[in-house]
């Protein structure tokens, strides 16, 4: 009975969501009022002359649009231990480290109980819609989740990645139980100090509980693909552990070893079964349902920079549905995936109007402003004019601005979204790209999505040889005259020079942006260069980020490496096995 009561009543969650989204405009006004009232004594707001006003008009008139850089001095004081109300009414005691993929180093952002509550609200909302279509039974989840290194700031605040802060929160476990997604691995594995060891143990736990596993998930899809790529390497060792009931010596941390020892018992039948299943598979197709016969779906963020992993994920998933998780950031959540039937490529996210106050900078108008600004050479003087949540237009693209319960006011997150439609009166957003992740030299403009499409096209040429692009990145090389695009590929095996030359030409031709093509034709942009890197190069990039305090759970491969990210650039450039220049133009 108790267990039954602990499970979330999805109909109530959906009812609440429906009611709230029918009135998104007034919920937004109320939310802004609440944020401003709760934080009225914060120094940041006090200095802006709101004088107790909480309406959107006064808010927009008094509070400037900011980037992370503008807030750094305030955040620095908080991390240094100043507990006066700086950005929030209540002092901040925990800091999140955003993945920092774009800049190359993690950013510090405040984390608090309100942010935790919005996280849980997002989890509950998408689960409610998901479970209506794909009900999970009693059981467990194989979750590839990892904590980052725990650290303390100079002022003694806890600092970890946002996901780590969520996993460590006392409410996390109950919440996971309520949405029937309890992780099958013990805490020692999730919080283990070495992700290679944790990954191995997650796999082992999954196999031990194979009949009970209802879903396979991670925060971002990359971790799931990495897990099963690893499985291909270590499956025999996993079988040996299960057969003997003795954990591999590769697991060295005593806390992890003793937690695993409680679960691992000699089970030769299970070892034989897994061995048989693995050897019967063709190129690991359908591995996940074969290993976990009761899995209902695969779950994790699959849009944006995760899309390139979908092909491999589908390969492992066989017929199982892939469901994209929600849309948010270390700074705060934005929307939930309430239409789980859509394939990840078409997934959009309905904004929850009570988790923050949202504004949107229309990008079409802004392009003109941008050009005008360049002419006036006063780029930053023209303030873009954002619109409110219910004023966005279907089909248009916007840069998203958030005001959160955790001390961010009119904060430019840096993401570009497209409005796909409305659910009641709240918009459904598709993630388009990071705004500053752009390949540009001259009048060309290619986004992460354009790069992904070009890579997909060119990768078809090596698919014929049963090879795949394991991961990729790019860089604008302006050290040559003219500058040119450099695309880095890690490939699963050997491919002939002829085919790679063709891939290079194909990449060059696949950037269909008019500015790129015309610049290439007149040689204002030089021939595209394809650099094939050694196997394991992208693992080195991952290790580099983990060393900086990032966590595997939140890792996103940097798709476009800028000049400020010199360590990643060094790793890529230092591991080039072969390079090719395009002759396509
Ligand atoms: P982090 O820096 O680790 O907090 O990551 C937050 C960023 O990840 C967001 O600003 C987005 O760029 C990206 N992101 C988060 N959720 C999604 C999603 N559902 N689809 C695409 N990109 C996402």
XYZ file of C-alpha atoms and ligand atoms in Angstrom:
608
model
C 0.000 0.000 0.000
C 2.753 2.380 1.015
C 4.609 1.664 -2.200
C 1.510 2.407 -4.213
C 1.053 5.739 -2.505
C 4.598 6.770 -3.286
C 4.021 6.566 -7.009
C 3.107 9.811 -8.647
C -0.485 10.385 -9.689
C 0.112 11.334 -13.283
C -3.438 12.517 -13.939
C -3.120 15.183 -11.263
C 0.211 16.352 -12.672
C -1.269 16.594 -16.159
C -4.348 18.446 -14.890
C -2.149 21.002 -13.125
C -0.010 21.410 -16.193
C -3.045 21.900 -18.425
C -4.539 24.507 -16.101
C -1.272 26.414 -15.829
C -0.544 26.434 -19.552
C -4.070 27.630 -20.399
C -3.220 30.799 -18.577
C 0.490 31.091 -19.328
C 0.451 34.898 -19.586
C -0.881 35.523 -16.106
C 1.159 32.677 -14.624
C 4.230 34.456 -16.015
C 3.237 37.761 -14.376
C 2.638 35.960 -11.098
C 5.942 34.120 -11.361
C 7.861 37.324 -11.980
C 6.104 38.927 -9.017
C 7.041 35.998 -6.810
C 10.681 36.040 -7.921
C 10.981 39.790 -7.354
C 9.228 39.705 -3.988
C 11.270 36.792 -2.681
C 14.473 38.532 -3.698
C 13.478 42.147 -3.122
C 16.263 42.680 -0.605
C 18.972 41.396 -2.977
C 21.594 44.040 -3.575
C 21.498 43.487 -7.333
C 17.794 44.310 -7.539
C 17.967 47.070 -4.944
C 20.464 48.937 -7.090
C 18.185 48.855 -10.128
C 15.468 51.096 -8.731
C 12.479 48.781 -8.949
C 11.253 50.179 -5.631
C 8.915 47.306 -4.987
C 7.400 47.192 -8.472
C 6.981 43.680 -9.815
C 5.173 44.162 -13.133
C 6.897 43.088 -16.379
C 6.956 46.616 -17.787
C 8.860 48.110 -14.837
C 11.041 45.034 -14.722
C 12.058 45.443 -18.346
C 12.577 49.166 -17.933
C 14.837 48.864 -14.872
C 16.701 45.580 -15.285
C 19.311 45.225 -18.049
C 19.860 42.144 -20.184
C 23.013 40.452 -18.946
C 25.378 37.654 -19.804
C 27.269 35.443 -17.408
C 30.237 37.753 -17.679
C 28.222 40.673 -16.278
C 27.271 38.635 -13.231
C 30.713 37.209 -12.548
C 31.704 39.860 -9.951
C 28.520 39.126 -7.971
C 28.944 35.374 -8.232
C 32.583 35.728 -7.261
C 31.617 37.487 -4.025
C 29.133 34.718 -3.265
C 31.691 31.974 -3.898
C 34.211 33.858 -1.797
C 31.842 33.585 1.145
C 29.938 36.881 1.264
C 26.573 35.704 2.613
C 24.772 39.039 2.388
C 21.816 39.086 -0.039
C 23.669 39.701 -3.282
C 21.643 38.090 -6.050
C 18.999 36.343 -3.965
C 17.160 37.149 -0.740
C 18.284 33.928 0.925
C 22.015 33.243 0.847
C 23.279 30.840 -1.799
C 25.016 27.819 -0.286
C 25.644 25.717 -3.358
C 27.208 26.514 -6.697
C 26.668 24.663 -9.963
C 29.408 24.284 -12.507
C 27.938 24.474 -15.975
C 29.580 22.216 -18.534
C 31.368 25.181 -20.095
C 31.632 23.427 -23.429
C 31.609 26.648 -25.382
C 34.127 28.665 -23.421
C 36.330 25.750 -22.542
C 36.017 26.270 -18.803
C 33.089 25.707 -16.435
C 30.990 28.678 -15.375
C 29.803 29.103 -11.814
C 26.064 29.629 -11.334
C 23.950 29.673 -8.162
C 21.952 26.597 -7.134
C 19.240 26.636 -4.463
C 16.165 24.790 -3.173
C 13.887 26.578 -5.603
C 15.975 25.333 -8.510
C 15.757 21.824 -7.085
C 11.995 22.137 -6.883
C 11.723 23.255 -10.506
C 13.933 20.322 -11.501
C 11.528 17.941 -9.818
C 8.563 19.662 -11.406
C 10.086 19.179 -14.852
C 10.834 15.507 -14.092
C 7.268 14.935 -12.879
C 5.686 16.699 -15.825
C 7.490 14.868 -18.580
C 7.136 11.566 -16.727
C 3.372 12.074 -16.500
C 3.067 12.516 -20.253
C 5.628 9.822 -20.999
C 4.034 7.272 -18.766
C 0.660 7.700 -20.393
C 2.149 6.530 -23.683
C 4.881 4.212 -22.445
C 3.967 2.939 -18.997
C 6.787 1.448 -16.989
C 6.067 -1.265 -14.489
C 7.576 -1.910 -11.118
C 11.294 -2.229 -11.493
C 14.481 -0.283 -11.890
C 16.232 2.059 -14.269
C 19.690 1.520 -15.691
C 20.845 5.104 -15.371
C 24.270 6.104 -16.555
C 24.594 8.943 -14.082
C 27.800 10.181 -12.534
C 28.715 12.745 -9.989
C 31.418 15.304 -10.588
C 34.314 15.814 -8.246
C 33.080 17.506 -5.126
C 34.781 20.699 -4.195
C 34.345 23.696 -1.996
C 34.773 27.271 -3.094
C 37.111 29.692 -1.358
C 34.175 30.795 0.803
C 33.232 27.216 1.710
C 30.253 26.741 -0.605
C 29.616 23.347 -2.145
C 30.465 23.285 -5.829
C 29.565 20.556 -8.281
C 27.871 20.200 -11.627
C 24.143 20.949 -11.590
C 23.342 17.277 -12.102
C 25.581 16.364 -9.158
C 23.779 18.906 -6.992
C 20.491 17.332 -8.024
C 21.669 13.722 -7.474
C 23.011 14.646 -4.035
C 19.853 16.402 -2.934
C 17.893 14.483 -0.296
C 14.736 14.702 -2.409
C 16.239 13.074 -5.478
C 15.769 9.448 -4.498
C 12.145 9.823 -3.432
C 11.412 11.711 -6.593
C 12.957 8.956 -8.712
C 10.936 6.370 -6.845
C 7.762 8.362 -7.423
C 8.397 8.327 -11.160
C 9.431 4.663 -11.135
C 12.939 5.458 -12.302
C 15.041 4.317 -9.396
C 18.651 3.733 -10.372
C 19.710 0.078 -10.187
C 23.240 1.006 -9.070
C 24.188 1.827 -5.487
C 25.146 5.384 -4.528
C 28.803 4.412 -4.248
C 28.775 3.767 -8.003
C 26.981 7.001 -8.905
C 29.271 9.023 -6.654
C 32.371 6.963 -7.366
C 35.552 8.973 -7.845
C 36.430 7.537 -11.251
C 33.921 7.499 -14.075
C 35.543 4.549 -15.916
C 35.011 2.420 -12.832
C 31.491 3.747 -12.272
C 30.568 3.058 -15.868
C 31.766 -0.546 -15.595
C 29.765 -1.018 -12.393
C 26.628 0.560 -13.854
C 26.816 -2.027 -16.646
C 27.355 -4.817 -14.167
C 24.418 -3.699 -12.003
C 22.242 -3.509 -15.089
C 23.118 -7.102 -15.982
C 22.539 -8.339 -12.437
C 19.065 -6.754 -12.434
C 18.471 -7.371 -16.129
C 14.924 -8.692 -15.789
C 13.859 -5.719 -13.660
C 15.264 -2.959 -15.840
C 12.386 -0.884 -17.221
C 14.308 1.902 -18.907
C 17.837 2.872 -19.852
C 18.675 6.513 -19.358
C 21.232 9.228 -18.794
C 21.106 13.010 -18.672
C 22.502 13.371 -22.191
C 22.397 10.630 -24.841
C 26.171 10.744 -25.255
C 26.634 8.829 -21.977
C 24.390 5.987 -23.138
C 26.309 5.569 -26.377
C 29.603 5.720 -24.508
C 28.324 3.076 -22.086
C 27.451 0.569 -24.792
C 30.584 1.293 -26.796
C 32.404 0.413 -23.567
C 30.244 -2.690 -23.177
C 31.549 -3.910 -26.553
C 35.061 -3.792 -25.062
C 34.408 -5.239 -21.611
C 31.479 -7.635 -22.001
C 33.563 -10.759 -21.517
C 35.039 -9.372 -18.352
C 31.553 -8.532 -17.110
C 30.455 -12.101 -17.830
C 33.480 -13.437 -15.947
C 32.611 -11.291 -12.911
C 29.055 -12.611 -12.932
C 30.184 -16.213 -13.397
C 32.606 -16.142 -10.483
C 30.819 -13.591 -8.341
C 34.097 -11.694 -8.049
C 34.503 -8.120 -9.167
C 37.177 -7.324 -11.743
C 40.430 -5.957 -10.379
C 39.933 -2.885 -12.553
C 37.632 -1.606 -9.783
C 40.038 -0.301 -7.194
C 38.039 1.991 -4.916
C 37.171 0.160 -1.682
C 33.790 1.890 -1.264
C 32.741 0.892 -4.769
C 34.107 -2.645 -4.327
C 32.256 -3.248 -1.088
C 28.973 -1.850 -2.446
C 29.275 -4.101 -5.505
C 30.217 -7.121 -3.403
C 26.774 -6.948 -1.800
C 25.117 -7.387 -5.190
C 27.463 -9.731 -6.980
C 26.953 -13.461 -6.390
C 28.278 -16.287 -8.574
C 25.711 -16.846 -11.304
C 27.051 -19.029 -14.122
C 23.609 -19.356 -15.758
C 23.314 -15.584 -16.131
C 26.889 -15.353 -17.411
C 26.178 -18.056 -20.009
C 22.974 -16.396 -21.073
C 24.621 -13.008 -21.615
C 27.542 -14.628 -23.396
C 25.187 -16.467 -25.724
C 23.161 -13.359 -26.452
C 26.227 -11.249 -27.189
C 27.802 -13.754 -29.535
C 24.524 -14.146 -31.431
C 24.229 -10.432 -32.192
C 25.259 -9.056 -35.523
C 27.527 -6.054 -35.041
C 25.777 -5.374 -31.704
C 22.507 -4.433 -33.364
C 19.647 -4.506 -30.819
C 22.034 -4.999 -27.898
C 19.904 -3.135 -25.343
C 16.634 -5.111 -25.656
C 18.643 -8.309 -25.871
C 20.370 -7.590 -22.563
C 17.336 -6.071 -20.851
C 14.200 -7.843 -22.049
C 11.716 -5.650 -20.145
C 13.002 -2.240 -21.159
C 10.225 0.041 -22.415
C 12.307 2.881 -23.825
C 15.639 4.723 -23.860
C 15.570 8.135 -22.241
C 17.930 11.134 -22.193
C 18.416 14.501 -23.874
C 18.770 13.644 -27.555
C 18.418 16.985 -29.289
C 20.972 19.665 -30.146
C 24.540 18.475 -29.826
C 23.239 14.991 -28.950
C 21.639 14.356 -32.345
C 24.812 12.966 -33.914
C 24.683 10.066 -31.441
C 21.158 8.995 -32.416
C 22.269 6.733 -35.224
C 24.460 4.671 -32.952
C 21.857 4.753 -30.197
C 19.193 3.416 -32.585
C 21.589 0.673 -33.567
C 21.923 -0.461 -29.949
C 18.230 0.112 -29.225
C 16.834 -1.976 -32.075
C 13.063 -1.493 -32.019
C 12.927 0.290 -28.677
C 11.624 3.862 -28.742
C 14.064 6.693 -28.099
C 12.515 9.431 -25.969
C 14.218 12.764 -25.586
C 14.356 14.176 -22.050
C 13.703 17.813 -21.168
C 15.283 21.165 -21.916
C 17.188 23.151 -19.352
C 20.580 24.238 -18.173
C 22.607 24.619 -15.014
C 21.099 28.082 -14.766
C 17.525 26.787 -14.747
C 14.935 24.652 -16.497
C 12.903 25.763 -19.481
C 10.554 23.126 -20.827
C 9.391 19.535 -20.698
C 8.955 17.035 -23.489
C 5.233 16.361 -23.323
C 4.956 14.589 -26.657
C 7.052 11.469 -26.207
C 5.654 9.883 -29.357
C 7.684 12.187 -31.536
C 11.107 10.949 -32.629
C 13.961 12.886 -30.986
C 14.702 14.755 -34.223
C 11.269 16.394 -33.955
C 11.144 16.770 -30.178
C 10.081 20.113 -28.773
C 9.742 21.368 -25.226
C 6.683 23.014 -23.703
C 7.736 25.855 -21.428
C 6.524 25.562 -17.839
C 5.332 29.099 -17.147
C 5.803 28.926 -13.384
C 9.448 27.872 -13.244
C 10.913 31.183 -14.324
C 10.139 34.320 -16.246
C 11.039 34.005 -19.907
C 11.711 36.516 -22.638
C 12.738 35.990 -26.226
C 14.912 38.091 -28.509
C 13.572 37.733 -32.066
C 16.501 36.771 -34.228
C 15.273 37.960 -37.573
C 14.993 41.545 -36.386
C 18.232 41.170 -34.608
C 20.100 40.183 -37.733
C 19.198 43.553 -39.204
C 20.161 45.299 -36.003
C 23.418 43.441 -36.084
C 24.261 44.639 -39.569
C 23.222 48.161 -38.677
C 25.313 47.992 -35.539
C 28.333 46.867 -37.458
C 27.891 49.860 -39.722
C 27.623 52.156 -36.716
C 30.474 50.332 -35.025
C 28.472 50.459 -31.832
C 27.378 46.883 -31.578
C 26.554 46.832 -27.908
C 24.695 50.109 -27.724
C 21.502 48.858 -29.361
C 19.592 46.801 -26.832
C 17.608 44.023 -28.510
C 13.866 44.077 -27.846
C 12.684 40.838 -26.360
C 9.066 39.670 -26.388
C 7.192 37.765 -23.686
C 6.458 34.052 -23.485
C 2.984 34.256 -24.976
C 3.987 36.792 -27.646
C 6.348 34.562 -29.597
C 5.357 33.531 -33.118
C 5.225 30.048 -34.556
C 8.070 29.378 -36.995
C 10.291 32.165 -35.640
C 13.665 31.776 -33.993
C 14.619 33.501 -30.750
C 17.422 33.805 -28.286
C 16.126 32.818 -24.886
C 16.396 35.009 -21.778
C 15.624 33.724 -18.329
C 14.836 35.187 -14.962
C 15.072 32.496 -12.335
C 14.390 31.797 -8.686
C 18.146 31.410 -8.259
C 19.363 34.955 -8.763
C 19.509 35.399 -12.521
C 17.596 38.339 -13.924
C 17.161 38.804 -17.678
C 20.010 36.410 -18.276
C 21.079 35.595 -21.822
C 21.494 31.877 -21.785
C 22.996 31.846 -25.263
C 20.606 29.277 -26.761
C 18.636 29.763 -29.951
C 15.196 28.143 -30.080
C 12.450 27.895 -32.670
C 8.761 28.076 -31.802
C 7.094 24.974 -33.213
C 3.598 25.585 -31.891
C 1.685 26.167 -28.702
C 0.376 23.850 -26.044
C -2.611 25.815 -24.769
C -0.977 29.235 -24.453
C 2.591 28.177 -23.727
C 5.050 27.795 -26.602
C 6.694 24.539 -27.610
C 10.331 25.199 -28.381
C 12.752 23.296 -30.513
C 16.379 23.701 -29.584
C 18.257 25.137 -32.578
C 21.810 25.853 -31.485
C 24.097 27.752 -29.159
C 24.161 31.287 -30.407
C 27.899 31.756 -30.365
C 28.740 28.330 -31.696
C 29.068 29.384 -35.248
C 31.516 28.768 -38.017
C 32.122 32.093 -39.645
C 35.028 33.694 -41.460
C 33.595 36.110 -43.956
C 29.874 36.512 -44.697
C 29.292 32.819 -44.032
C 27.300 31.605 -41.059
C 27.116 27.954 -40.223
C 25.586 26.681 -37.018
C 26.203 23.503 -35.121
C 23.201 22.045 -36.940
C 24.711 22.896 -40.348
C 27.927 21.213 -39.294
C 26.021 18.160 -38.099
C 24.176 17.862 -41.421
C 27.410 18.185 -43.392
C 29.072 15.507 -41.283
C 26.064 13.203 -41.662
C 26.191 13.595 -45.419
C 29.918 12.932 -45.685
C 29.777 10.058 -43.193
C 27.547 8.168 -45.630
C 30.648 7.696 -47.790
C 32.420 5.691 -45.106
C 29.290 3.807 -44.050
C 29.768 1.738 -47.216
C 33.040 0.511 -45.743
C 31.251 -0.317 -42.471
C 32.966 2.582 -40.737
C 31.448 5.378 -38.728
C 32.343 8.792 -37.392
C 32.729 8.202 -33.666
C 32.784 11.899 -32.890
C 33.610 15.194 -34.564
C 34.428 18.819 -33.984
C 35.420 21.870 -35.975
C 37.526 24.985 -35.894
C 37.895 28.128 -37.934
C 41.533 28.440 -38.938
C 42.359 32.048 -39.704
C 46.088 31.554 -39.392
C 46.030 30.812 -43.122
C 45.110 33.430 -45.696
C 42.294 33.114 -46.558
C 40.940 31.393 -43.458
C 39.305 28.008 -43.790
C 37.119 25.518 -41.924
C 38.818 22.573 -40.269
C 36.701 19.535 -39.447
C 38.088 16.934 -37.052
C 36.860 13.344 -37.349
C 37.508 10.337 -35.215
C 36.646 7.241 -37.246
C 35.977 3.719 -35.991
C 38.668 2.142 -38.215
C 40.844 2.455 -41.310
C 39.443 4.225 -44.367
C 41.328 4.683 -47.626
C 42.762 8.052 -48.678
C 40.538 8.142 -51.767
C 37.382 7.822 -49.724
C 38.545 10.372 -47.157
C 39.392 12.851 -49.925
C 35.868 12.377 -51.198
C 34.524 12.903 -47.660
C 36.476 16.147 -47.444
C 34.986 17.398 -50.719
C 31.554 16.295 -49.619
C 31.880 18.230 -46.331
C 32.876 21.346 -48.240
C 29.919 21.010 -50.617
C 27.471 20.225 -47.838
C 27.628 23.648 -46.200
C 24.789 25.100 -48.206
C 24.816 28.561 -46.626
C 24.878 31.091 -49.482
C 27.544 33.176 -47.751
C 29.823 30.156 -47.516
C 29.345 29.023 -51.103
C 29.908 32.457 -52.571
C 32.983 33.038 -50.398
C 34.392 29.667 -51.401
C 33.827 30.400 -55.085
C 35.896 33.570 -54.947
C 38.404 32.015 -52.561
C 37.532 34.449 -49.745
C 37.383 31.253 -47.727
C 40.021 28.633 -48.407
C 39.471 24.906 -49.093
C 37.924 23.017 -46.203
C 40.332 20.746 -44.374
C 39.391 17.351 -42.969
C 41.710 16.197 -40.191
C 41.334 12.600 -39.103
C 42.422 12.171 -35.492
C 43.668 9.046 -33.753
C 41.219 6.765 -31.955
C 40.730 7.935 -28.394
C 41.229 11.640 -29.122
C 37.686 12.548 -28.092
C 38.139 10.499 -24.939
C 41.103 12.771 -24.163
C 38.833 15.795 -24.588
C 36.312 14.226 -22.226
C 39.053 13.500 -19.698
C 40.230 17.105 -19.997
C 36.754 18.398 -19.089
C 36.405 15.912 -16.244
C 39.717 17.173 -14.914
C 38.260 20.679 -14.834
C 35.428 19.492 -12.599
C 32.868 18.585 -15.267
C 30.867 15.395 -14.955
C 30.284 12.773 -17.586
C 26.537 13.162 -17.013
C 26.626 16.666 -18.418
C 29.348 16.298 -21.013
C 28.783 17.708 -24.475
C 31.467 17.423 -27.110
C 32.490 20.939 -28.192
C 31.432 21.011 -31.819
C 33.147 24.228 -32.697
C 36.362 25.002 -30.895
C 37.132 28.682 -30.639
C 40.541 30.289 -30.094
C 39.919 30.716 -26.346
C 39.516 26.992 -25.919
C 43.193 26.336 -26.610
C 43.580 23.184 -24.539
C 40.918 21.352 -26.553
C 42.396 22.748 -29.742
C 45.811 21.478 -28.666
C 44.392 18.008 -28.035
C 42.739 17.939 -31.445
C 45.683 19.381 -33.363
C 48.167 17.205 -31.498
C 46.405 13.999 -32.494
C 46.002 14.400 -36.225
C 46.722 11.189 -38.111
C 45.922 12.430 -41.623
C 44.647 15.565 -43.230
C 42.986 16.404 -46.544
C 42.107 19.622 -48.342
C 38.974 19.946 -50.389
C 39.106 20.315 -54.141
C 35.362 20.793 -54.400
C 35.488 24.428 -55.549
P 25.061 23.002 -19.057
O 26.019 24.026 -19.513
O 25.700 21.713 -18.766
O 24.167 23.494 -18.003
O 24.148 22.681 -20.320
C 23.071 23.496 -20.687
C 22.995 23.593 -22.180
O 22.798 22.298 -22.756
C 21.803 24.392 -22.645
O 22.014 25.773 -22.577
C 21.660 23.878 -24.056
O 22.572 24.496 -24.912
C 22.013 22.395 -23.900
N 20.769 21.625 -23.693
C 20.133 21.349 -22.560
N 19.009 20.664 -22.763
C 18.924 20.481 -24.094
C 17.986 19.853 -24.946
N 16.902 19.224 -24.497
N 18.235 19.890 -26.269
C 19.337 20.491 -26.755
N 20.251 21.096 -26.006
C 20.044 21.105 -24.692
